Tab-separated table of C-alpha atoms in Angstrom:
chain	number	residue	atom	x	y	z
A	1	UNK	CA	10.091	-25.870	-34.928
A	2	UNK	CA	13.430	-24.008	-35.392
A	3	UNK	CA	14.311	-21.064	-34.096
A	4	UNK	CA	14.440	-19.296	-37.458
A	5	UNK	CA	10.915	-19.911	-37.280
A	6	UNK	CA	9.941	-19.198	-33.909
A	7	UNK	CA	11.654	-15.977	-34.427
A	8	UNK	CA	10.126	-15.262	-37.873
A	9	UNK	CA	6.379	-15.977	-36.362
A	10	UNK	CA	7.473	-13.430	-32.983
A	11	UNK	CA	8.629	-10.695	-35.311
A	12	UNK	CA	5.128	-11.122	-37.622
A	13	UNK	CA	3.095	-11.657	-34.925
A	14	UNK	CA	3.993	-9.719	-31.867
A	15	UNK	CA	3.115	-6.273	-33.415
A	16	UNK	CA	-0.367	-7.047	-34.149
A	17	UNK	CA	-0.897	-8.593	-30.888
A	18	UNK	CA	0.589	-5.428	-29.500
A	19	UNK	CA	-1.949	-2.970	-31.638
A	20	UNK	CA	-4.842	-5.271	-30.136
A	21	UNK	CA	-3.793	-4.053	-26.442
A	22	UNK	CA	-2.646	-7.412	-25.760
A	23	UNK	CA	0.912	-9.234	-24.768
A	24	UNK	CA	2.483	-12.144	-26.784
A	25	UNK	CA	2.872	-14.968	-24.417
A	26	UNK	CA	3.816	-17.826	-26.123
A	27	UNK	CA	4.357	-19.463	-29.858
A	28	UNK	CA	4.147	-23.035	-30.461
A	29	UNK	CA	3.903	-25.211	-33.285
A	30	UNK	CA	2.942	-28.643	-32.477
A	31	UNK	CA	2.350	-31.465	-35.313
A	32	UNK	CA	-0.960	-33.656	-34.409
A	33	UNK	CA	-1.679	-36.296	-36.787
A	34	UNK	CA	-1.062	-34.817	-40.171
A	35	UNK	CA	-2.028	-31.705	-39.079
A	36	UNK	CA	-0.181	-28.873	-37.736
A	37	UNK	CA	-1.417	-26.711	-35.158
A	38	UNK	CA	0.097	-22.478	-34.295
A	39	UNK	CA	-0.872	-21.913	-30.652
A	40	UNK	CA	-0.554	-18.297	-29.857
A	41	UNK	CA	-0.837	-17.573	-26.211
A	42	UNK	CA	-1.795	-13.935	-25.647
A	43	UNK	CA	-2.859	-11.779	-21.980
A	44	UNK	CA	-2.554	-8.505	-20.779
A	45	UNK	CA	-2.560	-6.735	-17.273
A	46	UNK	CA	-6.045	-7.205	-17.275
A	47	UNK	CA	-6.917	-10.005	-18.740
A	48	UNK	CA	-7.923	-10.957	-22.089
A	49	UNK	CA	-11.547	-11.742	-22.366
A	50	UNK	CA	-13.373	-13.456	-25.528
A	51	UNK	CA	-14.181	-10.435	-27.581
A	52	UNK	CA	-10.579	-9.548	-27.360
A	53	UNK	CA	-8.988	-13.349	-28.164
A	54	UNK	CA	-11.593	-13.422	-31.085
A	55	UNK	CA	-10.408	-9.845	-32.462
A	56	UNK	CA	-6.851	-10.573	-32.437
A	57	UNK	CA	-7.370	-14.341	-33.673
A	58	UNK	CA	-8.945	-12.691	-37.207
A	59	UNK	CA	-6.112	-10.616	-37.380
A	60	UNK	CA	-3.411	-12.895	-36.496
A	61	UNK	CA	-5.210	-15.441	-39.163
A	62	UNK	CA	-5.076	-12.668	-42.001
A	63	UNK	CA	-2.034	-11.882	-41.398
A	64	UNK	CA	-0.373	-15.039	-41.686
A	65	UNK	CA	-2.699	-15.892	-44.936
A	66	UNK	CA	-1.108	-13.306	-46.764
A	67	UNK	CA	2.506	-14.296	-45.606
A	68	UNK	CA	4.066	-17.703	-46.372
A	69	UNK	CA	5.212	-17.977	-42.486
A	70	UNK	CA	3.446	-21.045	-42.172
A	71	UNK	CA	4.332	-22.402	-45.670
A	72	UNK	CA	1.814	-24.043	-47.893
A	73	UNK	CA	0.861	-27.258	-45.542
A	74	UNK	CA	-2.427	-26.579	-43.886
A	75	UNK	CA	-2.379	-25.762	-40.122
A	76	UNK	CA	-4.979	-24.819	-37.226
A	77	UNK	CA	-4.927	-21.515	-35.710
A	78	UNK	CA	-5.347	-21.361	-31.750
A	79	UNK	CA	-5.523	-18.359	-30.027
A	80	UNK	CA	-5.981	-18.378	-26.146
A	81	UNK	CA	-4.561	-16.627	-22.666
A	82	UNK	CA	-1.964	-18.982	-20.570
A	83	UNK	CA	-4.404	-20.290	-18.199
A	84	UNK	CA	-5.183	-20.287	-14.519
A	85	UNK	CA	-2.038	-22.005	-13.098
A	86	UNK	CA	0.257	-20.351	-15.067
A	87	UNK	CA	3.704	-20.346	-14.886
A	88	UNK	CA	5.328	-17.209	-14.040
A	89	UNK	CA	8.448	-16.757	-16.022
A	90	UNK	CA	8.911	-12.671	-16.277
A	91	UNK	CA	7.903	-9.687	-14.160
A	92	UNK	CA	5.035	-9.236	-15.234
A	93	UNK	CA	4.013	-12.541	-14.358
A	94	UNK	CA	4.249	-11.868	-11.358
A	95	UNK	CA	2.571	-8.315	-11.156
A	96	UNK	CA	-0.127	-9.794	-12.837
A	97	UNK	CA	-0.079	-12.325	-9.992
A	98	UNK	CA	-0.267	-9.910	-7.236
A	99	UNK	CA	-2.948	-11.384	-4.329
A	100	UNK	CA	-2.712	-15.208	-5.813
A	101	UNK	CA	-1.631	-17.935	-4.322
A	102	UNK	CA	1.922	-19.120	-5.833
A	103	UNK	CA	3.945	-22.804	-5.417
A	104	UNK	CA	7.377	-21.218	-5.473
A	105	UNK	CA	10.214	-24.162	-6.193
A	106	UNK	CA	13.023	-22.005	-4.752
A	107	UNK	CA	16.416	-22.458	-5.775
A	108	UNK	CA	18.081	-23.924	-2.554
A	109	UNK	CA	15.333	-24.103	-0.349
A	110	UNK	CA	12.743	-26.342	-1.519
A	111	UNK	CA	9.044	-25.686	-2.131
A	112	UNK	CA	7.256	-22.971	-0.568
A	113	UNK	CA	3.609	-21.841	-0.813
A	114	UNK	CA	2.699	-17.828	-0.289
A	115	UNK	CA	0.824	-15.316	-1.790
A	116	UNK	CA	1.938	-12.496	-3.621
A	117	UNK	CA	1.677	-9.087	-1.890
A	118	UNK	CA	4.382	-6.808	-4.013
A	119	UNK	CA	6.689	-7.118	-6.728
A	120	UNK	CA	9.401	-4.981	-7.565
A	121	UNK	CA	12.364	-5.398	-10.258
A	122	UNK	CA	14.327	-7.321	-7.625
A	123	UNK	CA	11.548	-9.397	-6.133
A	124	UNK	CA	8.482	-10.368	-4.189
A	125	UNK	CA	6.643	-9.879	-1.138
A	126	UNK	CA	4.989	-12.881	-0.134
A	127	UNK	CA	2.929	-13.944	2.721
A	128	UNK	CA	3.145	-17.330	3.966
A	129	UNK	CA	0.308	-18.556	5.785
A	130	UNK	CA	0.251	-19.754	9.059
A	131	UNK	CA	-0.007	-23.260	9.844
A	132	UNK	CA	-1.715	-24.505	13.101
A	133	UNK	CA	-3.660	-21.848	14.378
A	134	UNK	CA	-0.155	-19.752	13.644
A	135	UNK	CA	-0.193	-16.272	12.174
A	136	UNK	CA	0.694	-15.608	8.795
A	137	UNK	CA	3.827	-14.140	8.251
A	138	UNK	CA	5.857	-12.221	5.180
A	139	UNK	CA	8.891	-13.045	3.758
A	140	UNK	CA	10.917	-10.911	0.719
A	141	UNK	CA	12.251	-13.532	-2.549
A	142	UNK	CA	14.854	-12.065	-4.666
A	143	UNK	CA	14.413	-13.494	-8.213
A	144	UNK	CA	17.605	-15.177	-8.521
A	145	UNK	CA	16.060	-17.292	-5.309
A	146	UNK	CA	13.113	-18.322	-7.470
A	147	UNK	CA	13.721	-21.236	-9.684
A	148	UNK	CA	10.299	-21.596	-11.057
A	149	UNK	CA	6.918	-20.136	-9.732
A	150	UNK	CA	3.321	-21.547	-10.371
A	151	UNK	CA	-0.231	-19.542	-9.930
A	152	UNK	CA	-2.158	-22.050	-7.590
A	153	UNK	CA	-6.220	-22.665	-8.364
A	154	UNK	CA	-8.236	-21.674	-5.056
A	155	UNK	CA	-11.748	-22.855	-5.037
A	156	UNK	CA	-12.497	-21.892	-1.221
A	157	UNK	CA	-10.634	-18.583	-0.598
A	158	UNK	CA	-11.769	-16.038	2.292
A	159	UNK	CA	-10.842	-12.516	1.222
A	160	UNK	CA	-11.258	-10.267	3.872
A	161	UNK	CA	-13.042	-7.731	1.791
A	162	UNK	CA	-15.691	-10.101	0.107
A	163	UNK	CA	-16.489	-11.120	3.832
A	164	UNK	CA	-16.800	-7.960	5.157
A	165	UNK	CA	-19.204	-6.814	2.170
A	166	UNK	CA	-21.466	-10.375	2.533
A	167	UNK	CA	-21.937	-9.390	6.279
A	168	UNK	CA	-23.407	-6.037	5.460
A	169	UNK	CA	-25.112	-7.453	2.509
A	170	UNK	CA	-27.130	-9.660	4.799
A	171	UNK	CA	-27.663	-7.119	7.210
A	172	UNK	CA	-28.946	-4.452	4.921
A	173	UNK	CA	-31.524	-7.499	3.566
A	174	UNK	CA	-32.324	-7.670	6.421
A	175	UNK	CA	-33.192	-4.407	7.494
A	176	UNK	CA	-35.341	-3.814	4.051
């Protein structure tokens, strides 16, 4: 797809995606078979659930019936959020990422794997768990230091909080 393009489907696109509460991602058009296919990958601070990726899918499909941004060959619309190990490319990536689990690839010092604890418009707090009955410990990336950044999938995560409640959960069963 040229840029021409790309930038033609942004400009259409991105202010209806706005109006719906939501934040353009991503636009990609991929050829599959004889088909083309517009993936439009939308999110917001909080999410985007179904409701929401259905709502701005009608719009974003009327929209571009009544334009000619897709010219006259057919094409399949998909509308969906980035997924759970997305990349984190811009600041609000990683806001959005605060308390996940990232795979950092740093610029000159190899691979590291933290969680993130703050971001600011010069960087991160992560901390980097401890490794052999070791303690945990923080650390501060600048994001010139960051050459790409990943959202990690936990299955089996402890938060302290969710223990904490379970505990008096059972108790209060318990009790009753």
């Amino acid at each position: 797809m040229s840029t021409t393009q790309s930038e033609r489907l942004r400009e259409l696109l991105e202010p209806l995606v706005t109006s719906q509460g939501l934040d353009l991602e991503e636009i990609a058009v991929d050829s599959v078979g004889r088909k083309r296919v517009l993936r439009v990958v939308v999110d917001s601070d909080t999410g985007a659930d179904l409701d929401a990726i259905a709502d701005v899918s009608r719009a974003l499909s009327a929209k571009l019936d009544e334009t000619d941004a897709m010219g006259d060959a057919a094409y399949d619309l998909e509308v969906g959020t980035p997924g759970a190990e997305r990349l984190l490319t811009e600041y609000r990536h990683f806001a959005r990422a605060t308390d996940r689990l990232v795979k950092f690839q740093l610029a000159e010092d190899g691979e590291l794997v933290a969680r993130i604890l703050a971001v600011d418009e010069e960087g991160v707090d992560v901390e980097v768990p401890g490794v052999k009955g070791r303690k945990a410990t923080t650390r501060r990336l600048g994001f010139p230091e960051i050459a790409k950044a990943r959202v990690q999938v936990e299955f089996s995560r402890k938060d302290r909080t969710d223990s904490k409640d379970s505990k008096t959960d059972m108790k209060e069963e318990e009790e009753a």
